[in-house]
CSV table of C-alpha atoms and ligand atoms in Angstrom, one decimal:
chain,number,residue,atom,x,y,z
R,1163,MET,CA,-35.4,-58.3,-3.0
R,1164,GLU,CA,-36.0,-62.0,-2.6
R,1165,LEU,CA,-39.2,-61.8,-4.6
R,1166,ALA,CA,-37.4,-59.6,-7.2
R,1167,LYS,CA,-34.7,-62.1,-7.7
R,1168,ARG,CA,-37.0,-65.2,-7.7
R,1169,ARG,CA,-39.4,-63.7,-10.3
R,1170,GLY,CA,-36.8,-62.3,-12.6
R,1171,PHE,CA,-36.8,-58.6,-11.8
R,1172,LEU,CA,-33.2,-58.1,-10.5
R,1173,TRP,CA,-30.2,-60.3,-10.4
R,1174,PRO,CA,-26.7,-59.6,-9.0
R,1175,SER,CA,-24.3,-59.1,-11.9
R,1176,PHE,CA,-21.5,-61.6,-12.6
R,1177,GLU,CA,-22.9,-64.0,-10.0
R,1178,LEU,CA,-21.2,-66.9,-11.6
R,1179,TYR,CA,-17.9,-65.4,-10.7
R,1180,GLY,CA,-18.8,-64.3,-7.2
R,1181,GLY,CA,-20.4,-61.0,-8.2
R,1182,ALA,CA,-19.2,-57.4,-8.3
R,1183,SER,CA,-20.7,-54.7,-6.1
R,1184,GLY,CA,-22.3,-51.6,-7.7
R,1185,PHE,CA,-23.8,-53.6,-10.6
R,1186,TYR,CA,-27.2,-55.2,-11.2
R,1187,ASP,CA,-28.8,-57.2,-14.0
R,1188,PHE,CA,-32.3,-56.6,-14.9
R,1189,GLY,CA,-34.0,-60.0,-15.4
R,1190,PRO,CA,-36.7,-60.5,-18.0
R,1191,LEU,CA,-39.5,-58.8,-16.1
R,1192,GLY,CA,-37.2,-56.2,-14.7
R,1193,SER,CA,-36.1,-55.3,-18.2
R,1194,THR,CA,-39.6,-54.8,-19.4
R,1195,LEU,CA,-40.5,-52.7,-16.3
R,1196,LYS,CA,-37.4,-50.6,-16.8
R,1197,ASN,CA,-38.3,-50.0,-20.5
R,1198,LYS,CA,-41.8,-49.0,-19.5
R,1199,ILE,CA,-40.4,-46.4,-17.0
R,1200,VAL,CA,-38.1,-45.0,-19.7
R,1201,GLU,CA,-41.1,-44.8,-22.1
R,1202,LYS,CA,-43.1,-42.9,-19.5
R,1203,TRP,CA,-40.2,-40.5,-19.1
R,1204,ARG,CA,-40.1,-40.1,-22.9
R,1205,GLU,CA,-43.8,-39.4,-23.0
R,1206,HIS,CA,-43.6,-36.7,-20.3
R,1207,PHE,CA,-40.3,-35.0,-21.2
R,1208,VAL,CA,-39.8,-35.6,-24.9
R,1209,ARG,CA,-43.0,-36.3,-26.8
R,1210,ARG,CA,-45.4,-33.9,-25.0
R,1211,GLU,CA,-42.7,-31.2,-24.7
R,1212,ASP,CA,-41.4,-31.2,-28.3
R,1213,SER,CA,-37.9,-31.9,-27.0
R,1214,LEU,CA,-35.2,-33.1,-29.3
R,1215,GLU,CA,-33.7,-36.4,-28.3
R,1216,ILE,CA,-30.2,-37.5,-29.2
R,1217,ASP,CA,-28.1,-40.5,-28.5
R,1218,SER,CA,-24.3,-39.9,-28.2
R,1219,PRO,CA,-21.4,-42.2,-27.2
R,1220,THR,CA,-20.8,-43.2,-23.6
R,1221,LEU,CA,-17.0,-43.1,-24.1
R,1222,THR,CA,-15.8,-39.5,-24.1
R,1223,PRO,CA,-12.4,-38.0,-25.0
R,1224,GLU,CA,-10.6,-36.3,-22.2
R,1225,GLU,CA,-10.7,-32.8,-23.5
R,1226,VAL,CA,-14.5,-32.7,-23.3
R,1227,LEU,CA,-14.5,-33.7,-19.6
R,1228,ARG,CA,-11.6,-31.3,-18.9
R,1229,ALA,CA,-13.6,-28.4,-20.3
R,1230,SER,CA,-16.8,-29.5,-18.4
R,1231,GLY,CA,-14.9,-29.4,-15.1
R,1232,HIS,CA,-15.3,-33.2,-14.4
R,1233,LEU,CA,-11.6,-33.9,-14.4
R,1234,GLU,CA,-11.1,-31.4,-11.7
R,1235,HIS,CA,-14.3,-31.6,-9.7
R,1236,PHE,CA,-15.8,-35.1,-10.1
R,1237,VAL,CA,-14.0,-36.3,-7.0
R,1238,ASP,CA,-14.9,-38.0,-3.8
R,1239,LEU,CA,-12.8,-38.1,-0.6
R,1240,MET,CA,-11.6,-41.6,0.3
R,1241,SER,CA,-9.4,-43.3,2.8
R,1242,GLU,CA,-7.9,-46.7,3.1
R,1243,CYS,CA,-7.8,-48.7,6.3
R,1244,GLY,CA,-4.2,-49.2,7.4
R,1245,LYS,CA,-5.0,-52.6,8.8
R,1246,CYS,CA,-7.4,-54.4,6.5
R,1247,GLY,CA,-6.9,-52.4,3.3
R,1248,GLN,CA,-10.6,-51.7,2.7
R,1249,SER,CA,-11.4,-48.3,1.0
R,1250,PHE,CA,-14.1,-46.0,2.3
R,1251,LYS,CA,-16.0,-43.0,1.0
R,1252,ILE,CA,-15.4,-40.5,3.7
R,1253,SER,CA,-18.6,-38.5,3.3
R,1254,GLU,CA,-20.7,-41.7,3.9
R,1255,LEU,CA,-18.6,-42.8,6.8
R,1256,VAL,CA,-18.8,-39.4,8.6
R,1257,LYS,CA,-22.5,-39.2,7.9
R,1258,GLU,CA,-23.0,-42.7,9.4
R,1259,ARG,CA,-20.9,-42.0,12.5
R,1260,THR,CA,-21.7,-38.4,13.3
R,1261,GLY,CA,-24.7,-37.3,11.2
R,1262,LEU,CA,-22.6,-34.5,9.8
R,1263,ASP,CA,-22.6,-33.6,6.1
R,1264,VAL,CA,-19.1,-33.0,4.8
R,1265,GLU,CA,-20.0,-33.2,1.1
R,1266,GLY,CA,-18.0,-30.5,-0.7
R,1267,LYS,CA,-15.8,-29.7,2.3
R,1268,PRO,CA,-12.0,-29.3,1.7
R,1269,ARG,CA,-9.8,-32.3,2.2
R,1270,GLU,CA,-7.8,-30.9,5.1
R,1271,GLU,CA,-10.9,-29.9,7.0
R,1272,VAL,CA,-12.3,-33.4,6.6
R,1273,GLU,CA,-9.1,-35.1,7.7
R,1274,ALA,CA,-9.0,-33.0,10.8
R,1275,LEU,CA,-12.6,-34.0,11.6
R,1276,LEU,CA,-11.8,-37.7,11.3
R,1277,GLU,CA,-9.0,-37.2,13.8
R,1278,GLU,CA,-11.1,-35.2,16.2
R,1279,LYS,CA,-14.0,-37.6,16.2
R,1280,GLY,CA,-11.7,-40.7,16.3
R,1281,ILE,CA,-13.3,-42.3,13.3
R,1282,THR,CA,-11.8,-45.7,12.5
R,1283,CYS,CA,-12.4,-48.5,10.0
R,1284,PRO,CA,-16.0,-49.8,10.4
R,1285,ASP,CA,-14.9,-53.3,9.4
R,1286,CYS,CA,-11.9,-53.9,11.7
R,1287,GLY,CA,-11.5,-50.8,13.8
R,1288,GLY,CA,-8.1,-50.1,12.3
R,1289,ARG,CA,-6.7,-46.7,11.8
R,1290,LEU,CA,-7.6,-44.9,8.6
R,1291,GLY,CA,-4.9,-43.6,6.4
R,1292,LYS,CA,-4.6,-40.2,4.7
R,1293,VAL,CA,-7.7,-38.7,3.1
R,1294,LEU,CA,-7.2,-38.7,-0.7
R,1295,GLU,CA,-9.1,-37.2,-3.6
R,1296,PHE,CA,-10.3,-39.8,-5.9
R,1297,ASN,CA,-11.7,-39.0,-9.4
R,1298,THR,CA,-14.7,-41.3,-9.8
R,1299,MET,CA,-14.7,-41.4,-13.6
R,1300,PHE,CA,-13.6,-44.7,-15.3
R,1301,ARG,CA,-10.5,-44.0,-17.3
R,1302,THR,CA,-9.5,-45.8,-20.4
R,1303,THR,CA,-7.6,-45.2,-23.7
R,1304,ILE,CA,-9.0,-44.8,-27.1
R,1305,GLY,CA,-7.2,-46.7,-29.9
R,1306,PRO,CA,-3.9,-48.5,-29.7
R,1307,GLY,CA,-0.8,-46.8,-28.2
R,1308,GLY,CA,-2.6,-45.5,-25.1
R,1309,ARG,CA,-1.9,-41.8,-25.9
R,1310,LYS,CA,-5.5,-40.7,-26.3
R,1311,VAL,CA,-7.2,-40.8,-23.0
R,1312,GLY,CA,-11.0,-41.2,-22.6
R,1313,TYR,CA,-13.5,-41.8,-19.9
R,1314,LEU,CA,-16.9,-43.5,-19.5
R,1315,ARG,CA,-19.2,-40.5,-19.3
R,1316,PRO,CA,-20.3,-39.4,-15.8
R,1317,GLU,CA,-23.5,-37.8,-17.3
R,1318,THR,CA,-25.2,-37.8,-20.6
R,1319,ALA,CA,-25.4,-34.0,-20.6
R,1320,GLN,CA,-22.0,-33.3,-22.2
R,1321,GLY,CA,-23.0,-35.1,-25.4
R,1322,ILE,CA,-25.8,-32.5,-25.7
R,1323,PHE,CA,-23.6,-29.5,-25.0
R,1324,VAL,CA,-21.0,-30.4,-27.6
R,1325,ASP,CA,-23.8,-30.8,-30.2
R,1326,PHE,CA,-25.3,-27.4,-29.3
R,1327,ARG,CA,-24.8,-25.7,-32.6
R,1328,ARG,CA,-26.4,-28.4,-34.7
R,1329,LEU,CA,-29.3,-28.7,-32.1
R,1330,TRP,CA,-29.9,-25.0,-32.3
R,1331,ARG,CA,-30.3,-25.1,-36.1
R,1332,HIS,CA,-32.3,-28.3,-36.0
R,1333,GLY,CA,-34.7,-26.8,-33.5
R,1334,ARG,CA,-35.2,-23.8,-35.8
R,1335,GLU,CA,-33.6,-21.4,-33.4
R,1336,ARG,CA,-36.3,-21.5,-30.8
R,1337,LEU,CA,-36.1,-20.9,-27.0
R,1338,PRO,CA,-36.6,-22.5,-24.6
R,1339,LEU,CA,-35.1,-25.5,-26.4
R,1340,PRO,CA,-35.3,-28.8,-24.5
R,1341,VAL,CA,-32.9,-31.5,-25.6
R,1342,ALA,CA,-33.1,-35.1,-24.1
R,1343,GLN,CA,-30.8,-38.0,-23.8
R,1344,ILE,CA,-31.3,-41.4,-22.2
R,1345,GLY,CA,-28.5,-43.8,-21.7
R,1346,LYS,CA,-25.8,-45.2,-19.4
R,1347,GLY,CA,-23.7,-43.1,-17.1
R,1348,TYR,CA,-20.8,-44.3,-14.9
R,1349,ARG,CA,-19.3,-43.5,-11.6
R,1350,ASN,CA,-16.5,-45.5,-10.0
R,1351,GLU,CA,-18.0,-45.5,-6.5
R,1352,ILE,CA,-15.4,-46.1,-3.8
R,1353,SER,CA,-17.4,-48.7,-1.8
R,1354,PRO,CA,-21.0,-49.1,-3.0
R,1355,ARG,CA,-23.0,-50.9,-0.3
R,1356,GLN,CA,-26.6,-49.8,-0.9
R,1357,GLY,CA,-27.7,-52.1,-3.7
R,1358,MET,CA,-29.7,-50.4,-6.4
R,1359,ILE,CA,-29.1,-46.9,-4.8
R,1360,ARG,CA,-25.4,-46.7,-5.5
R,1361,LEU,CA,-24.4,-48.2,-8.8
R,1362,ARG,CA,-21.2,-47.9,-10.8
R,1363,GLU,CA,-23.1,-48.2,-14.1
R,1364,PHE,CA,-26.6,-46.7,-14.3
R,1365,THR,CA,-29.3,-45.4,-16.7
R,1366,MET,CA,-29.9,-41.7,-16.7
R,1367,ALA,CA,-32.6,-39.7,-18.5
R,1368,GLU,CA,-31.6,-36.1,-18.8
R,1369,LEU,CA,-33.0,-33.0,-20.3
R,1370,GLU,CA,-30.9,-29.9,-21.0
R,1371,VAL,CA,-33.3,-26.9,-21.4
R,1372,PHE,CA,-31.6,-24.0,-23.2
R,1373,PHE,CA,-33.2,-20.6,-22.5
R,1374,ASP,CA,-32.6,-16.9,-22.7
R,1375,PRO,CA,-31.3,-15.7,-19.3
R,1376,GLU,CA,-33.3,-12.5,-19.7
R,1377,ASN,CA,-36.5,-14.5,-20.1
R,1378,PRO,CA,-36.5,-17.5,-17.8
R,1379,THR,CA,-40.2,-18.3,-18.5
R,1380,HIS,CA,-42.0,-21.3,-20.0
R,1381,PRO,CA,-44.9,-20.9,-22.5
R,1382,SER,CA,-46.8,-23.7,-20.8
R,1383,PHE,CA,-46.3,-22.7,-17.2
R,1384,GLY,CA,-50.0,-22.0,-16.9
R,1385,LYS,CA,-50.7,-25.7,-17.2
R,1386,VAL,CA,-48.7,-26.6,-14.1
R,1387,ALA,CA,-48.9,-23.3,-12.1
R,1388,GLY,CA,-51.4,-24.8,-9.6
R,1389,GLU,CA,-49.4,-28.0,-8.9
R,1390,ARG,CA,-48.6,-28.3,-5.2
R,1391,LEU,CA,-44.9,-28.7,-4.4
R,1392,ARG,CA,-43.5,-29.8,-1.0
R,1393,LEU,CA,-40.2,-28.0,-0.6
R,1394,TRP,CA,-37.4,-28.4,1.9
R,1395,ARG,CA,-35.4,-25.3,1.5
R,1396,ALA,CA,-31.6,-25.1,1.9
R,1397,GLU,CA,-31.8,-22.3,4.4
R,1398,ASP,CA,-33.9,-24.5,6.6
R,1399,GLU,CA,-31.7,-27.5,6.2
R,1400,MET,CA,-28.6,-25.4,7.0
R,1401,LYS,CA,-30.4,-24.3,10.3
R,1402,GLY,CA,-30.8,-28.0,11.0
R,1403,GLU,CA,-34.6,-27.9,10.5
R,1404,GLU,CA,-36.4,-30.5,8.5
R,1405,ARG,CA,-39.3,-28.1,7.7
R,1406,MET,CA,-41.5,-28.6,4.6
R,1407,VAL,CA,-43.2,-25.7,2.9
R,1408,GLU,CA,-46.1,-26.6,0.7
R,1409,VAL,CA,-46.8,-24.1,-2.1
R,1410,SER,CA,-48.1,-24.1,-5.7
R,1411,ALA,CA,-45.5,-23.8,-8.5
R,1412,ARG,CA,-46.7,-20.2,-9.1
R,1413,GLU,CA,-46.3,-19.2,-5.4
R,1414,ALA,CA,-42.8,-20.9,-5.3
R,1415,VAL,CA,-41.7,-18.4,-8.0
R,1416,GLU,CA,-43.5,-15.4,-6.7
R,1417,LYS,CA,-42.2,-15.9,-3.2
R,1418,GLY,CA,-38.7,-16.4,-4.5
R,1419,MET,CA,-38.3,-19.9,-3.2
R,1420,VAL,CA,-37.4,-21.2,-6.6
R,1421,CYS,CA,-35.1,-19.2,-8.8
R,1422,HIS,CA,-37.4,-18.7,-11.8
R,1423,GLN,CA,-40.5,-19.9,-13.6
R,1424,LEU,CA,-38.6,-22.3,-15.9
R,1425,MET,CA,-37.2,-24.1,-12.9
R,1426,ALA,CA,-40.6,-24.3,-11.2
R,1427,TYR,CA,-42.1,-25.7,-14.4
R,1428,TYR,CA,-39.7,-28.6,-14.4
R,1429,LEU,CA,-40.3,-29.3,-10.6
R,1430,ALA,CA,-44.0,-29.6,-11.4
R,1431,LEU,CA,-43.4,-31.8,-14.4
R,1432,THR,CA,-41.1,-34.0,-12.3
R,1433,LYS,CA,-43.8,-34.5,-9.7
R,1434,ARG,CA,-46.4,-35.4,-12.3
R,1435,PHE,CA,-44.0,-37.9,-13.9
R,1436,LEU,CA,-43.3,-39.6,-10.6
R,1437,MET,CA,-46.9,-39.8,-9.7
R,1438,ASP,CA,-47.8,-41.2,-13.1
R,1439,LEU,CA,-45.5,-44.1,-12.2
R,1440,GLY,CA,-47.8,-44.9,-9.2
R,1441,LEU,CA,-45.6,-43.3,-6.5
R,1442,PRO,CA,-47.8,-41.9,-3.8
R,1443,GLU,CA,-47.8,-38.1,-3.4
R,1444,GLU,CA,-47.2,-38.3,0.3
R,1445,ARG,CA,-43.8,-40.0,-0.4
R,1446,LEU,CA,-42.5,-37.2,-2.6
R,1447,ARG,CA,-40.7,-34.0,-1.8
R,1448,PHE,CA,-38.2,-31.6,-3.3
R,1449,ARG,CA,-35.0,-30.9,-1.3
R,1450,GLU,CA,-32.9,-27.9,-2.2
R,1451,GLN,CA,-29.2,-28.7,-2.1
R,1452,THR,CA,-27.0,-26.6,0.2
R,1453,PRO,CA,-24.2,-24.7,-1.5
R,1454,GLY,CA,-21.7,-27.3,-0.3
R,1455,GLN,CA,-23.8,-30.2,-1.8
R,1456,ARG,CA,-24.2,-28.6,-5.2
R,1457,ALA,CA,-22.2,-29.8,-8.2
R,1458,HIS,CA,-19.5,-27.4,-9.6
R,1459,TYR,CA,-21.7,-26.3,-12.5
R,1460,SER,CA,-24.9,-25.5,-10.5
R,1461,ARG,CA,-26.3,-22.2,-9.0
R,1462,GLU,CA,-29.4,-23.9,-7.6
R,1463,THR,CA,-30.4,-27.5,-7.5
R,1464,TRP,CA,-33.6,-29.2,-6.2
R,1465,ASP,CA,-33.5,-33.0,-5.6
R,1466,ALA,CA,-36.7,-34.9,-6.1
R,1467,GLU,CA,-36.8,-37.4,-3.3
R,1468,VAL,CA,-38.9,-40.5,-2.7
R,1469,ARG,CA,-39.4,-42.0,0.8
R,1470,THR,CA,-38.6,-45.7,0.8
R,1471,GLU,CA,-38.9,-48.3,3.5
R,1472,ARG,CA,-35.5,-49.7,3.0
R,1473,PHE,CA,-33.3,-46.6,2.4
R,1474,GLY,CA,-35.3,-43.7,3.8
R,1475,TRP,CA,-35.5,-40.6,1.5
R,1476,VAL,CA,-33.8,-41.4,-1.8
R,1477,GLU,CA,-32.9,-38.8,-4.4
R,1478,VAL,CA,-34.3,-39.9,-7.7
R,1479,ALA,CA,-33.8,-36.7,-9.8
R,1480,GLY,CA,-31.9,-33.5,-9.6
R,1481,ILE,CA,-33.2,-30.3,-11.3
R,1482,ALA,CA,-30.1,-28.0,-11.6
R,1483,TYR,CA,-29.8,-24.5,-12.8
R,1484,ARG,CA,-26.5,-24.9,-14.7
R,1485,THR,CA,-26.4,-21.3,-16.0
R,1486,ASP,CA,-24.2,-20.8,-19.0
R,1487,TYR,CA,-21.4,-22.7,-17.3
R,1488,ASP,CA,-21.1,-25.6,-19.8
R,1489,LEU,CA,-21.5,-23.7,-23.1
R,1490,SER,CA,-19.1,-21.0,-21.9
R,1491,ARG,CA,-16.5,-23.5,-20.9
R,1492,HIS,CA,-16.8,-25.5,-24.1
R,1493,ALA,CA,-16.6,-22.3,-26.2
R,1494,GLU,CA,-13.5,-21.3,-24.3
R,1495,ALA,CA,-11.8,-24.7,-24.6
R,1496,SER,CA,-12.7,-25.3,-28.3
R,1497,GLY,CA,-12.2,-21.8,-29.5
R,1498,GLU,CA,-15.6,-21.9,-31.2
R,1499,SER,CA,-18.4,-19.5,-30.5
R,1500,LEU,CA,-21.4,-21.1,-28.9
R,1501,SER,CA,-23.5,-17.9,-28.5
R,1502,VAL,CA,-26.6,-17.3,-30.5
R,1503,VAL,CA,-28.3,-14.3,-32.0
R,1504,LEU,CA,-31.9,-13.7,-30.8
R,1505,GLN,CA,-34.5,-11.9,-32.9
R,1506,PRO,CA,-35.9,-9.3,-32.7
R,1507,GLY,CA,-33.1,-6.9,-31.7
R,1508,LYS,CA,-30.2,-9.2,-32.8
R,1509,ARG,CA,-29.2,-9.7,-29.2
R,1510,LYS,CA,-26.2,-12.0,-28.8
R,1511,VAL,CA,-26.5,-14.4,-25.9
R,1512,VAL,CA,-25.0,-17.5,-24.4
R,1513,CYS,CA,-28.0,-19.7,-23.5
R,1514,HIS,CA,-28.5,-20.7,-19.9
R,1515,VAL,CA,-29.6,-24.2,-19.0
R,1516,VAL,CA,-32.0,-25.9,-16.6
R,1517,GLU,CA,-31.3,-29.6,-16.3
R,1518,PRO,CA,-33.8,-32.1,-14.9
R,1519,SER,CA,-31.7,-35.3,-14.6
R,1520,PHE,CA,-33.3,-38.6,-13.6
R,1521,GLY,CA,-31.7,-41.8,-12.1
R,1522,ILE,CA,-33.8,-44.5,-13.8
R,1523,ASP,CA,-32.5,-47.4,-11.6
R,1524,ARG,CA,-33.4,-45.6,-8.4
R,1525,ILE,CA,-36.8,-44.8,-9.8
R,1526,PHE,CA,-37.1,-48.5,-10.7
R,1527,TYR,CA,-36.3,-49.5,-7.1
R,1528,CYS,CA,-39.0,-47.0,-5.8
R,1529,VAL,CA,-41.6,-48.4,-8.2
R,1530,LEU,CA,-40.8,-51.9,-7.3
R,1531,GLU,CA,-40.8,-51.3,-3.5
R,1532,THR,CA,-44.1,-49.4,-3.8
R,1533,ALA,CA,-45.6,-52.3,-5.8
R,1534,TYR,CA,-44.5,-54.6,-3.1
R,1535,LEU,CA,-45.9,-52.5,-0.2
R,1536,GLN,CA,-49.2,-52.0,-2.0
R,1537,GLY,CA,-49.8,-55.6,-3.1
R,1538,ARG,CA,-51.3,-57.9,-0.5
R,1539,LYS,CA,-50.5,-61.0,-2.5
R,1540,GLY,CA,-47.4,-60.0,-4.3
R,1541,LEU,CA,-46.6,-57.0,-6.5
R,1542,ARG,CA,-49.1,-54.4,-7.4
R,1543,PHE,CA,-48.0,-52.0,-10.1
R,1544,LYS,CA,-49.9,-49.2,-11.7
R,1545,LYS,CA,-51.6,-51.3,-14.3
R,1546,GLU,CA,-50.1,-50.0,-17.4
R,1547,LEU,CA,-46.6,-50.3,-15.9
R,1548,SER,CA,-47.0,-54.1,-15.1
R,1549,PRO,CA,-44.3,-55.9,-17.1
R,1550,LEU,CA,-46.9,-58.5,-17.8
R,1551,GLU,CA,-50.3,-57.1,-18.6
R,1552,VAL,CA,-52.4,-60.2,-19.4
R,1553,GLY,CA,-52.1,-63.9,-18.5
R,1554,VAL,CA,-53.9,-66.4,-20.8
R,1555,PHE,CA,-54.8,-69.8,-19.4
R,1556,PRO,CA,-56.6,-72.8,-20.8
R,1557,LEU,CA,-58.8,-74.1,-18.0
R,1558,LEU,CA,-57.8,-77.7,-18.7
R,1559,ARG,CA,-54.9,-79.2,-20.7
R,1560,ARG,CA,-57.2,-81.1,-23.1
R,1561,ASP,CA,-60.3,-80.9,-25.3
R,1562,GLY,CA,-58.6,-78.4,-27.6
R,1563,LEU,CA,-58.5,-75.7,-24.8
R,1564,PRO,CA,-54.7,-75.2,-25.0
R,1565,GLU,CA,-54.9,-74.7,-28.7
R,1566,LYS,CA,-57.6,-72.1,-28.4
R,1567,ALA,CA,-55.9,-70.4,-25.5
R,1568,ARG,CA,-52.6,-70.1,-27.5
R,1569,GLU,CA,-54.6,-68.6,-30.3
R,1570,VAL,CA,-56.0,-66.0,-27.9
R,1571,ALA,CA,-52.5,-65.3,-26.5
R,1572,GLU,CA,-51.2,-64.8,-30.0
R,1573,LEU,CA,-54.0,-62.4,-30.9
R,1574,LEU,CA,-53.2,-60.3,-27.8
R,1575,LYS,CA,-49.5,-60.2,-28.5
R,1576,GLN,CA,-50.2,-59.1,-32.0
R,1577,ARG,CA,-52.3,-56.3,-30.6
R,1578,GLY,CA,-49.4,-55.1,-28.4
R,1579,PHE,CA,-50.1,-56.6,-25.0
R,1580,TRP,CA,-47.4,-58.0,-22.8
R,1581,THR,CA,-48.9,-61.4,-22.6
R,1582,GLU,CA,-48.0,-64.6,-20.7
R,1583,TYR,CA,-49.4,-68.0,-21.7
R,1584,ASP,CA,-49.5,-70.5,-18.8
R,1585,GLU,CA,-50.9,-74.0,-18.7
R,1586,ALA,CA,-48.8,-75.5,-15.8
R,1587,GLY,CA,-50.6,-76.6,-12.6
R,1588,SER,CA,-54.2,-75.9,-11.4
R,1589,ILE,CA,-55.9,-72.8,-12.4
R,1590,GLY,CA,-55.7,-71.6,-8.8
R,1591,ARG,CA,-52.0,-72.0,-8.8
R,1592,ARG,CA,-51.7,-70.1,-12.1
R,1593,TYR,CA,-53.8,-67.2,-10.7
R,1594,ALA,CA,-51.5,-67.1,-7.6
R,1595,ARG,CA,-48.4,-66.9,-9.7
R,1596,ALA,CA,-49.9,-64.2,-11.9
R,1597,ASP,CA,-51.0,-62.2,-8.8
R,1598,GLU,CA,-47.4,-62.5,-7.4
R,1599,VAL,CA,-45.8,-60.7,-10.3
R,1600,GLY,CA,-48.7,-58.2,-10.6
R,1601,ILE,CA,-50.5,-59.3,-13.8
R,1602,PRO,CA,-53.6,-57.1,-13.5
R,1603,TYR,CA,-55.9,-59.3,-15.8
R,1604,CYS,CA,-56.0,-63.0,-16.6
R,1605,VAL,CA,-58.1,-64.5,-19.4
R,1606,THR,CA,-59.3,-68.1,-19.1
R,1607,VAL,CA,-60.4,-70.2,-22.0
R,1608,ASP,CA,-62.8,-73.0,-21.2
R,1609,HIS,CA,-65.4,-75.2,-22.9
R,1610,ARG,CA,-67.8,-72.4,-23.3
R,1611,THR,CA,-65.2,-70.5,-25.3
R,1612,LEU,CA,-65.4,-73.2,-27.9
R,1613,SER,CA,-69.2,-73.1,-28.2
R,1614,ASP,CA,-70.0,-69.4,-27.8
R,1615,GLY,CA,-66.7,-67.5,-28.3
R,1616,THR,CA,-66.6,-65.9,-24.9
R,1617,VAL,CA,-63.8,-65.9,-22.3
R,1618,THR,CA,-63.5,-65.2,-18.6
R,1619,ILE,CA,-61.5,-62.1,-17.5
R,1620,ARG,CA,-60.4,-62.0,-13.9
R,1621,GLU,CA,-59.3,-58.9,-12.2
R,1622,ARG,CA,-56.2,-59.3,-9.9
R,1623,GLU,CA,-57.3,-56.7,-7.2
R,1624,THR,CA,-60.7,-58.2,-6.4
R,1625,ALA,CA,-60.6,-61.7,-8.0
R,1626,ARG,CA,-64.0,-60.7,-9.6
R,1627,GLN,CA,-64.7,-62.3,-13.0
R,1628,VAL,CA,-66.7,-61.3,-16.1
R,1629,ARG,CA,-67.5,-63.0,-19.3
R,1630,THR,CA,-66.6,-61.2,-22.5
R,1631,PRO,CA,-66.8,-62.1,-26.2
R,1632,LEU,CA,-63.4,-62.8,-27.8
R,1633,GLU,CA,-63.8,-60.1,-30.5
R,1634,LYS,CA,-64.2,-57.4,-27.9
R,1635,LEU,CA,-61.3,-58.7,-25.7
R,1636,PRO,CA,-58.4,-56.5,-27.1
R,1637,SER,CA,-60.4,-53.2,-26.8
R,1638,VAL,CA,-61.8,-54.1,-23.4
R,1639,LEU,CA,-58.4,-55.0,-22.0
R,1640,SER,CA,-56.9,-51.9,-23.4
R,1641,SER,CA,-59.5,-49.7,-21.7
R,1642,LEU,CA,-59.2,-51.6,-18.5
R,1643,LEU,CA,-55.4,-51.1,-18.4
R,1644,LYS,CA,-55.8,-47.4,-18.9
R,1645,ASP,CA,-58.5,-47.2,-16.3
R,1646,GLU,CA,-60.9,-45.9,-18.9
R,1647,LEU,CA,-63.4,-48.7,-18.2
R,1648,ARG,CA,-64.8,-50.0,-14.9
R,1649,PHE,CA,-64.4,-53.7,-14.4
R,1650,GLU,CA,-68.1,-54.4,-14.0
R,1651,GLU,CA,-68.6,-52.8,-17.4
R,1652,ALA,CA,-66.1,-55.2,-19.0
R,1653,GLY,CA,-68.6,-58.0,-19.6
R,1654,THR,CA,-71.3,-60.1,-17.9
R,1655,PRO,CA,-70.5,-60.7,-14.2
R,1656,LEU,CA,-69.7,-64.3,-13.4
R,1657,GLU,CA,-70.8,-66.2,-10.3
R,1658,GLU,CA,-67.9,-67.2,-8.1
R,1659,LYS,CA,-68.6,-70.9,-8.4
R,1660,GLU,CA,-69.3,-71.1,-12.2
R,1661,GLU,CA,-65.7,-71.8,-13.4
R,1662,GLY,CA,-64.8,-73.9,-10.3
R,1663,GLU,CA,-67.3,-76.6,-11.4
R,1664,GLU,CA,-65.3,-77.4,-14.5
R,1665,GLU,CA,-62.0,-77.5,-12.8
R,1666,GLU,CA,-60.8,-81.1,-12.2
R,1667,GLU,CA,-58.3,-82.8,-10.0
R,1668,GLY,CA,-55.2,-84.4,-11.7
R,1669,GLU,CA,-54.3,-81.2,-13.5
R,1670,GLU,CA,-51.3,-80.5,-11.2
R,1671,GLY,CA,-48.7,-82.1,-13.5
L,1887,ZN,ZN1,-10.1,-52.2,8.4
């Protein structure tokens, strides 16, 4: 986190005024990294899947969230310390003290448990007050007068459900119909103390996949059927056993471990997406939520979890079978029909929904931590995810080298590379700075560049160097970043000493 702050990945929000917990700013490099993660998600879940993507408001009128059940169910149990006044989320407190999971348990039962276990304020040891239900949506009013109540959305999904009729027509009445939305979600956490893992404002990427309940299959299932899934089933968790079962997506369906093919399809796709971000397979698993842990709309939910050094296993996505809950509730509340007529046979159905929902900030944390653990001399991202892809340096700050190097940097930016130009300090110092933030390739312009039009490319991982003609540079870099070209094929290998000879003292300033 120290490195992340120093090099512009993450900054505490509102620092000037003492900060506010549950919020983070993405600095310049963090912003680019986050955008790249979002683009990857879009590639996996929108572009390749022919999904429809929409972008609806984050501020939502009360009637929508009453119909969706969030007014009633989006609650956490909390208690205030009678002595110091600090508020606590009870489920976290009980988990910390006793290891017990009280998520979804009734208020009275939890209150009795606090009493029985003698749980007191972790800050001052004071007695805790009554256990209260706290709705974790941020409430506001829309327009003057304060009569129309609204909330910052707790999920992007509702924006999709209320647009269902238009989406159905726009998608030319096909099933399964996947609809995506990426944007901010909000949760007024009672006492967030886990940095990036518990935020009050976060970025979600969600897919609502509408399908015929009599045909829960996916036309492309064959492509992922062999994908291995590590599953921790609810029945094992409820017996207190942390037992993983490893099966293919096909076996998971055939053996009834996962409710149907469509669900298994998205588990497999989720795994592929996470691995494409450079997260190691051995740190991934799917955990089935127990009935008490599941959200009010879900019949079966699998959490994709990533093992981190700092927080242990972290849930980064939930794949929920929401049934026809949302469409039926909105049809009932609005008085409008949200059923569709399927051909052939003119069968009238209310579509069911599978929802893969991703927490982009948590994924960001996992990617950053992985880059830190894997990089010996700073961060090491999967190359195409690096917020800076190429560093461009003039060897010296004279003889027309900076001008030429700026020209090269300009060319690379025009060609779409995230490029950083750096001329401050010795070349060794510049390489070290580039290595620290994970720039996979650095290009150095020297005297030879002026005479024969070639540059040096240095690979971060091995510090090896090759000499490549300028006109080939964009295509070579592009292939290197996609791992389509081996480094030794990127140009003529350079002797270790060759560039060192030209380097001179007195360049530090
Ligand atoms: Zn206290």
